[in-house]
XYZ file of C-alpha atoms in Angstrom:
597
model
C 106.944 44.246 149.587
C 107.751 40.562 149.632
C 105.539 38.703 152.046
C 106.673 35.637 153.927
C 104.080 32.910 153.807
C 105.082 30.696 156.663
C 103.459 27.397 155.899
C 103.435 24.918 158.778
C 104.725 21.461 158.067
C 104.571 18.753 160.627
C 103.673 21.288 163.290
C 106.750 23.446 162.615
C 107.263 26.714 160.717
C 109.892 26.976 157.998
C 112.398 29.622 159.028
C 114.387 30.449 155.877
C 113.722 32.078 152.526
C 114.200 30.103 149.307
C 117.763 31.305 148.729
C 119.003 30.645 152.278
C 117.258 27.277 152.370
C 118.957 26.250 149.119
C 122.374 27.422 150.361
C 121.706 25.896 153.801
C 122.669 29.060 155.640
C 121.002 31.039 158.432
C 118.290 33.472 157.314
C 117.536 36.582 159.391
C 114.012 36.686 157.886
C 114.169 40.470 157.629
C 111.534 42.160 155.492
C 111.263 43.084 152.666
C 114.559 41.270 152.061
C 116.956 39.274 154.218
C 120.625 40.243 154.352
C 121.778 37.311 152.185
C 119.341 38.153 149.373
C 120.371 41.798 149.532
C 124.012 40.824 149.120
C 123.154 38.441 146.282
C 120.988 41.111 144.635
C 118.055 38.765 144.115
C 114.422 38.965 145.114
C 113.812 37.489 148.564
C 111.074 34.914 148.155
C 109.506 32.444 150.535
C 107.731 29.619 148.729
C 104.883 28.344 150.793
C 104.151 24.667 150.940
C 100.585 23.602 151.632
C 99.979 21.989 154.950
C 99.733 18.249 154.702
C 97.767 16.158 157.109
C 99.738 13.340 158.635
C 98.772 9.932 157.303
C 98.622 6.802 159.365
C 100.940 3.903 158.655
C 97.916 1.922 157.476
C 97.011 4.636 154.958
C 100.557 4.897 153.629
C 100.819 1.113 153.311
C 97.527 1.003 151.412
C 98.709 3.739 149.011
C 102.006 1.956 148.450
C 100.232 -1.304 147.628
C 97.984 0.536 145.154
C 101.028 2.158 143.532
C 102.723 -1.236 143.118
C 99.546 -2.644 141.594
C 99.389 0.249 139.091
C 103.006 -0.361 138.091
C 102.264 -4.041 137.544
C 99.315 -3.069 135.340
C 101.570 -0.814 133.274
C 104.053 -3.630 132.751
C 101.445 -6.188 131.757
C 99.778 -3.689 129.373
C 96.119 -4.236 129.913
C 93.791 -7.175 129.733
C 95.177 -9.029 126.752
C 98.367 -10.092 128.510
C 101.666 -10.640 126.813
C 101.036 -14.283 125.955
C 97.671 -13.550 124.420
C 99.170 -10.778 122.371
C 102.047 -12.952 121.261
C 99.643 -15.524 119.873
C 97.484 -13.055 117.982
C 97.317 -12.539 114.262
C 99.061 -9.592 112.618
C 95.777 -7.813 111.859
C 94.331 -7.728 115.381
C 94.366 -4.530 117.483
C 94.753 -4.423 121.261
C 94.010 -1.920 123.947
C 97.048 -1.063 126.046
C 97.859 1.084 129.031
C 101.487 1.516 128.113
C 103.582 4.355 129.501
C 104.527 4.999 125.865
C 102.118 7.778 124.916
C 101.363 10.185 122.085
C 103.188 13.477 122.755
C 101.234 15.185 119.948
C 98.369 15.248 122.443
C 98.408 18.683 124.149
C 98.359 17.395 127.715
C 101.257 15.026 127.054
C 103.114 17.668 125.030
C 102.847 20.160 127.902
C 104.156 17.640 130.422
C 107.045 16.697 128.116
C 107.910 20.347 127.412
C 108.065 21.139 131.130
C 110.343 18.162 131.703
C 112.744 19.333 128.984
C 112.630 22.874 130.362
C 113.705 21.717 133.815
C 116.908 20.324 132.280
C 117.552 23.536 130.320
C 118.507 25.888 133.138
C 122.235 26.624 133.405
C 123.686 23.928 135.628
C 121.146 21.281 134.704
C 118.205 19.972 136.716
C 118.353 22.235 139.758
C 115.097 23.652 141.106
C 116.974 26.644 142.530
C 117.935 27.744 139.009
C 114.290 27.926 138.002
C 113.465 29.989 141.107
C 116.452 32.271 140.602
C 115.563 32.730 136.944
C 112.097 33.971 137.877
C 113.593 36.199 140.581
C 116.005 37.673 138.037
C 113.085 38.532 135.747
C 111.441 40.440 138.581
C 114.721 42.218 139.386
C 115.251 43.420 135.806
C 111.661 44.028 134.692
C 109.599 44.543 137.826
C 107.198 41.840 136.603
C 106.500 38.551 138.304
C 106.852 35.386 136.232
C 105.094 32.346 137.638
C 105.862 29.456 135.297
C 102.996 27.314 136.555
C 100.545 30.163 136.014
C 102.030 30.811 132.556
C 101.596 27.208 131.464
C 98.038 27.228 132.795
C 97.316 30.280 130.618
C 98.861 28.577 127.579
C 96.662 25.530 128.197
C 93.516 27.684 128.446
C 94.499 29.580 125.287
C 95.089 26.382 123.318
C 91.832 24.798 124.441
C 89.830 27.935 123.685
C 91.148 27.900 120.097
C 91.225 24.185 119.359
C 89.002 22.652 121.996
C 89.731 19.746 124.300
C 91.222 16.860 122.395
C 89.588 13.488 122.542
C 91.952 10.907 123.973
C 93.130 8.417 121.391
C 92.969 4.760 122.257
C 96.462 3.295 122.422
C 96.625 0.157 120.314
C 99.171 -2.549 119.596
C 99.584 -4.259 116.273
C 101.981 -6.729 114.705
C 103.524 -5.726 111.372
C 102.889 -7.651 108.201
C 105.693 -10.067 107.270
C 106.106 -8.327 103.924
C 106.792 -5.036 105.722
C 109.336 -6.740 107.977
C 111.155 -8.157 104.953
C 111.083 -4.769 103.211
C 112.701 -3.179 106.289
C 115.424 -5.840 106.373
C 116.253 -5.420 102.686
C 116.101 -1.615 102.885
C 118.436 -1.584 105.902
C 120.904 -3.870 104.127
C 120.738 -2.133 100.746
C 121.183 1.386 102.197
C 124.084 0.403 104.451
C 122.247 1.708 107.524
C 124.391 -0.451 109.819
C 126.953 2.357 109.454
C 124.817 4.832 111.448
C 122.587 2.444 113.405
C 124.393 -0.871 114.022
C 121.310 -2.274 115.743
C 120.996 -5.802 114.335
C 123.035 -8.554 112.763
C 121.259 -8.451 109.432
C 122.185 -12.018 108.482
C 120.692 -13.440 111.678
C 117.388 -11.563 111.608
C 116.897 -12.464 107.950
C 117.298 -16.119 108.947
C 114.847 -15.639 111.834
C 112.207 -14.233 109.511
C 112.721 -17.051 107.007
C 112.457 -19.587 109.832
C 109.033 -18.201 110.810
C 109.954 -16.457 114.062
C 106.926 -14.171 113.672
C 104.615 -17.151 113.242
C 105.950 -19.393 116.006
C 103.512 -19.343 118.926
C 105.246 -22.035 120.957
C 106.660 -21.161 124.347
C 109.913 -22.904 123.372
C 110.815 -20.174 120.897
C 112.642 -17.211 122.512
C 110.401 -14.166 122.796
C 113.431 -12.007 121.975
C 113.482 -13.269 118.369
C 109.999 -11.943 117.677
C 110.487 -8.789 119.742
C 113.689 -7.929 117.886
C 112.121 -8.328 114.444
C 109.111 -6.164 115.338
C 111.139 -3.457 117.114
C 113.537 -3.325 114.159
C 110.619 -2.917 111.739
C 109.143 -0.092 113.815
C 112.423 1.834 113.904
C 113.251 1.530 110.207
C 109.679 2.394 109.170
C 109.772 5.439 111.452
C 113.223 6.707 110.439
C 112.404 6.325 106.736
C 108.678 7.050 106.851
C 108.920 9.173 103.681
C 109.873 6.140 101.611
C 106.839 4.903 99.605
C 107.329 1.341 100.832
C 106.669 2.484 104.431
C 103.776 4.831 103.672
C 101.158 2.648 105.359
C 103.316 1.503 108.283
C 102.244 2.258 111.865
C 105.486 2.163 113.868
C 104.031 3.284 117.201
C 101.579 0.392 117.240
C 104.432 -2.042 116.585
C 106.453 -0.595 119.459
C 103.500 -1.023 121.798
C 103.286 -4.652 120.721
C 106.952 -5.108 121.659
C 106.409 -3.376 125.011
C 103.707 -5.916 125.792
C 106.411 -8.601 125.629
C 108.657 -6.980 128.233
C 107.637 -9.277 131.134
C 108.639 -12.324 129.053
C 111.844 -10.653 127.841
C 112.908 -10.025 131.414
C 112.119 -13.594 132.457
C 113.987 -15.486 129.742
C 117.770 -15.854 129.406
C 119.114 -12.735 127.702
C 121.060 -13.049 124.457
C 122.139 -10.767 121.602
C 118.560 -10.524 120.261
C 117.375 -9.332 123.669
C 120.154 -6.759 123.698
C 119.247 -5.573 120.199
C 115.582 -5.217 121.205
C 116.325 -3.000 124.201
C 118.764 -0.841 122.238
C 116.266 -0.357 119.410
C 113.618 0.727 121.924
C 116.140 3.117 123.494
C 116.689 4.738 120.087
C 113.008 4.805 119.152
C 111.582 6.414 122.287
C 113.631 9.672 122.835
C 112.357 11.444 119.679
C 108.896 11.159 121.237
C 110.217 13.259 124.138
C 109.793 10.528 126.751
C 113.133 10.191 128.491
C 112.159 7.985 131.437
C 111.048 4.892 129.437
C 114.152 5.273 127.254
C 116.377 5.252 130.339
C 114.685 2.068 131.558
C 115.323 0.369 128.223
C 118.955 1.515 128.216
C 119.475 0.256 131.774
C 118.350 -3.200 130.690
C 120.609 -3.059 127.616
C 123.665 -2.076 129.663
C 123.230 -5.023 132.040
C 123.094 -7.411 129.097
C 126.109 -5.747 127.467
C 128.204 -6.391 130.557
C 126.932 -9.974 130.756
C 127.939 -10.602 127.127
C 131.321 -8.912 127.570
C 130.542 -6.040 125.231
C 132.365 -3.569 127.491
C 135.656 -5.337 126.779
C 137.679 -5.317 123.564
C 137.960 -9.101 123.732
C 135.044 -11.141 124.992
C 135.693 -13.281 128.096
C 133.972 -16.121 126.255
C 135.422 -16.496 122.763
C 132.648 -18.961 121.882
C 130.732 -15.944 120.597
C 132.952 -15.811 117.505
C 134.851 -12.847 116.075
C 131.987 -11.557 113.941
C 129.483 -11.786 116.781
C 131.765 -9.954 119.195
C 132.426 -7.239 116.615
C 128.658 -6.705 116.457
C 128.330 -6.700 120.258
C 131.111 -4.095 120.480
C 129.244 -2.015 117.899
C 126.183 -2.243 120.134
C 128.339 -1.220 123.100
C 129.453 2.003 121.420
C 125.881 2.798 120.378
C 124.796 2.332 124.011
C 127.783 4.343 125.250
C 126.834 7.272 123.018
C 123.198 7.192 124.219
C 124.197 6.855 127.875
C 126.548 9.849 127.849
C 123.973 11.910 125.954
C 121.245 11.147 128.510
C 123.634 11.670 131.421
C 124.721 15.158 130.365
C 121.234 16.281 129.376
C 119.605 15.154 132.632
C 122.673 15.867 134.789
C 122.590 12.348 136.255
C 125.136 9.616 136.828
C 125.819 7.581 133.661
C 124.981 3.896 133.596
C 128.270 2.924 131.952
C 131.365 3.387 134.112
C 134.332 4.336 131.912
C 136.776 2.771 134.353
C 135.308 -0.704 133.775
C 135.327 -0.491 129.960
C 137.812 -0.722 127.104
C 137.323 2.576 125.278
C 139.383 1.924 122.183
C 137.332 3.140 119.214
C 136.332 0.535 116.590
C 138.901 -0.062 113.858
C 136.227 0.588 111.234
C 135.184 3.909 112.750
C 135.116 6.699 110.154
C 138.287 8.766 109.685
C 138.291 11.922 111.800
C 139.244 14.079 108.820
C 136.444 12.865 106.559
C 133.515 14.920 105.266
C 131.626 11.618 105.497
C 130.558 12.657 109.003
C 128.742 15.784 107.836
C 127.650 15.573 104.210
C 125.060 13.460 102.463
C 126.708 10.451 100.867
C 125.966 6.747 100.290
C 126.527 4.668 103.424
C 128.538 1.478 103.738
C 127.999 -1.173 106.413
C 131.774 -1.720 106.421
C 132.332 1.730 107.961
C 130.931 2.645 111.382
C 129.646 6.191 111.611
C 127.069 6.239 114.471
C 124.446 8.992 114.955
C 127.089 11.389 116.326
C 130.854 11.527 116.875
C 131.996 8.952 119.442
C 134.853 11.235 120.464
C 132.225 13.775 121.442
C 130.595 11.113 123.625
C 133.934 10.540 125.390
C 134.204 14.275 126.071
C 130.605 14.374 127.360
C 131.547 11.710 129.889
C 134.340 13.957 131.174
C 132.137 17.074 131.186
C 129.654 15.406 133.487
C 132.176 13.629 135.719
C 134.584 16.554 136.138
C 132.144 19.471 136.215
C 128.507 18.537 136.801
C 128.617 15.466 139.050
C 128.297 15.940 142.806
C 132.012 15.297 143.275
C 132.854 17.713 140.443
C 130.748 20.465 141.986
C 132.497 20.047 145.340
C 135.952 20.797 143.933
C 137.683 24.105 144.757
C 137.060 26.910 142.287
C 140.652 26.810 141.045
C 140.346 23.101 140.228
C 137.042 23.617 138.431
C 138.411 26.489 136.368
C 141.415 24.370 135.374
C 139.102 21.549 134.315
C 136.949 23.958 132.304
C 140.053 25.190 130.490
C 141.309 21.676 129.744
C 137.937 20.422 128.487
C 137.532 23.522 126.332
C 140.934 22.858 124.767
C 140.040 19.195 124.152
C 136.781 20.190 122.485
C 138.546 22.813 120.363
C 141.083 20.203 119.255
C 138.214 17.943 118.179
C 136.625 20.734 116.148
C 139.939 21.539 114.451
C 140.159 17.908 113.312
C 136.970 18.356 111.266
C 137.387 19.383 107.605
C 137.744 23.176 107.409
C 134.478 23.690 105.506
C 132.558 21.417 107.915
C 133.515 23.064 111.200
C 130.517 24.368 113.202
C 131.603 28.020 113.360
C 131.566 28.193 109.547
C 127.774 27.832 109.577
C 126.742 29.743 112.716
C 126.917 33.259 111.279
C 124.155 35.535 109.970
C 126.014 35.867 106.658
C 126.415 32.149 105.938
C 124.698 31.498 102.574
C 121.851 29.010 102.575
C 123.452 26.915 99.828
C 126.198 25.989 102.318
C 123.610 23.912 104.209
C 122.270 22.023 101.180
C 124.722 19.131 101.366
C 124.578 18.752 105.150
C 123.099 15.495 106.344
C 120.764 15.200 109.316
C 123.713 13.682 111.161
C 125.911 16.662 110.266
C 123.353 19.110 111.658
C 122.978 17.077 114.850
C 126.745 16.842 115.276
C 127.177 20.613 114.959
C 124.452 21.359 117.517
C 125.801 18.612 119.767
C 129.223 20.278 119.655
C 127.776 23.669 120.606
C 125.811 22.108 123.459
C 129.022 20.626 124.865
C 130.751 24.014 124.682
C 127.821 25.553 126.541
C 127.780 22.871 129.243
C 131.505 23.314 129.836
C 131.409 27.065 130.294
C 128.167 27.347 132.230
C 129.754 25.107 134.879
C 131.259 28.274 136.350
C 127.764 29.093 137.635
C 126.575 25.538 138.264
C 127.041 25.758 142.018
C 125.985 29.368 142.330
C 122.686 30.667 143.576
C 122.326 33.424 141.022
C 123.087 34.014 137.366
C 126.550 35.551 137.239
C 128.157 36.617 133.997
C 131.734 35.564 134.510
C 133.901 34.988 131.472
C 132.582 31.423 131.409
C 128.954 32.524 131.329
C 129.879 35.074 128.683
C 131.161 32.252 126.491
C 127.998 30.291 127.251
C 125.995 33.262 125.960
C 128.104 33.483 122.780
C 127.613 29.761 122.212
C 123.854 30.100 122.699
C 123.842 32.882 120.127
C 125.649 30.611 117.643
C 123.237 27.757 118.312
C 120.172 29.876 117.591
C 121.736 31.415 114.477
C 122.449 27.877 113.305
C 118.947 26.613 114.140
C 117.423 29.500 112.213
C 119.474 28.438 109.184
C 118.444 24.765 109.391
C 114.778 25.261 110.263
C 113.891 22.836 107.446
C 115.336 20.035 109.597
C 112.902 20.823 112.431
C 109.813 18.660 112.106
C 107.362 17.124 114.524
C 109.409 13.906 114.398
C 112.744 15.600 115.208
C 111.631 18.399 117.549
C 112.212 16.608 120.848
C 115.768 15.749 119.777
C 116.571 19.460 119.498
C 114.168 20.790 122.171
C 116.553 20.923 125.116
C 119.407 22.386 123.060
C 117.051 25.051 121.743
C 115.468 25.907 125.103
C 118.839 26.054 126.816
C 120.142 28.480 124.178
C 116.961 30.594 124.259
C 117.148 30.988 128.050
C 120.820 32.016 127.983
C 120.382 34.527 125.163
C 117.238 35.965 126.744
C 118.955 36.408 130.088
C 121.820 38.259 128.454
C 119.326 40.569 126.708
C 117.399 41.184 129.910
C 120.498 41.776 132.047
C 122.189 43.987 129.434
C 119.375 46.007 127.797
C 121.663 48.890 126.846
C 124.286 46.653 125.257
C 125.151 47.209 121.596
C 124.188 43.575 120.945
C 120.669 43.911 122.400
C 118.793 44.590 119.155
C 120.615 41.823 117.288
C 120.046 39.298 120.065
C 116.378 40.251 120.328
C 116.023 39.738 116.588
C 117.505 36.229 116.932
C 114.927 35.415 119.615
C 112.119 36.785 117.443
C 113.298 34.753 114.456
C 113.404 31.651 116.646
C 109.835 32.290 117.794
C 108.759 32.777 114.181
C 110.061 29.308 113.281
C 107.361 27.782 115.462
C 104.742 30.314 114.460
C 105.132 29.126 110.873
C 105.420 25.428 111.762
C 102.411 25.177 114.078
C 99.963 24.394 111.260
C 102.429 22.923 108.798
C 100.864 19.457 108.712
C 98.959 17.502 106.104
C 95.801 17.668 108.239
C 96.271 21.366 109.031
C 96.050 20.687 112.767
C 97.970 22.713 115.306
C 101.101 20.917 116.544
C 100.945 21.178 120.330
C 104.709 21.198 121.112
C 105.250 23.996 118.581
C 102.359 25.999 120.063
C 103.844 25.748 123.563
C 107.366 26.600 122.383
C 106.151 29.646 120.448
C 104.260 30.911 123.496
C 107.258 30.414 125.815
C 109.775 32.169 123.559
C 107.295 34.994 122.912
C 106.860 35.524 126.662
C 110.619 35.836 127.136
C 110.769 38.360 124.272
C 108.140 40.466 126.069
C 110.218 40.439 129.254
C 113.353 41.422 127.313
C 111.500 44.406 125.859
C 110.254 45.397 129.318
C 113.809 45.344 130.601
C 114.895 47.602 127.752
C 112.038 50.070 128.334
C 112.806 50.158 132.051
C 116.518 50.763 131.470
C 115.969 53.520 128.904
C 113.062 55.269 130.635
C 113.772 58.926 131.386
């Protein structure tokens, strides 16, 4: 029997169960289940909130002042101070208290995993979906699933096997000038501007030659130095397997740049400032830390608007044609990142489409080219970007028309029409890809492994990005619901999740510690959808095949956990393996319950 734990708050008792409170409807508080939960066929739960003692205004003011002081300490990054760090030699190390942390550490990895999981429920970041998911598990298996308790058990298990990790001291360090020059020449020689148009290579080469890294005077713009160091960190990280970057320490360089943020915000912003913030926005997400990346992107977007990058023609033509072409390239890179973050986190985008010229660059790669998917030499004369810009434009519509507050408030008929139209637009985009590069060609159990050999990292990301968009479109049919309903839209979401996991199992070689957080939300979202279908349909003819896909997905992380040069356990892989394995156990329980005589 479900017990109601009526926790007082502010002297009053809460009078509704979780479902009725979320739907903002009257709850009859009947036991063991209220009428609304009975009709919805979900477990009637009443989440208790601990009583909180009222705090005086003086106490709250004191806490607020302390919080502000802590934030200021984070920004100034410890005792050295940004000016002291800027004047230091390239060999000195500094203690920092930067928000940029090491997500290989178990505690940080667990926090990051939970954050990604909260965005992986159908419908996005909605606490009700997490609660309803756990209620559905109880309904189909008879077992309670407390996520907080589960993660506590995973933490205890990890620590019992590997012990408590000693916290690493976060340090900042300036790169050697030779390394900076190697990054500049490598970027230019490899044509990397095509995928990451992050700097005007001619200008930063001139800055290095002019001694921007050596200039300690306050007259020299901080952005010049910050841009060079951030650029070096990104190139050394992206191409860490190249022998020339073997001894580089990109994270320490990024922390050095972060120490300059107070000065960057205080001086007049220019293109170098914009480049610095965009580089940081690209560097941080693969570490799993979305909040700092969003802060960097917010700063970049403000500068983009100031410089006229949101318009096809700059309001101030003094910038010059070449300079504005570069700024527009930076705009599209920011646009792609903004729409990606918006759809993943189900939040309002920072760039408003209505205020921008959205004509694609004239040098953007042909839509019918295999250049988007296969490994091939790059050219700085052709803009490729990390993913298809047309997909970014569709993502903007998916959020605005389906997942924004205004989109959710539309009548069901309007929403279904929008789902149909967006699905058709996405299908038209897929059909424009070369026939042998279309996503569905690869997402089958029978696809030979040699078909994946020529795929580039960008091609893999584009395919999974496409599937994620399909899933987000069709799960919108349940985005406003209070339970998991398998309408035709959710059925398509399940089929898409199945394709995503089949695909991921085929490209497991692309999953590394450095790329995991890029794929984490896509993977978790697909795992949850496929698991729910298994659990809700244990007698289906697809059950055994779907369960096998989940088991193969778990096995990816079982095999990768210790696949490091040091032989250490990779914390994010350990947590992922435990989570997927737990869902597999629940799926099996559902099957045993359904087939019990």
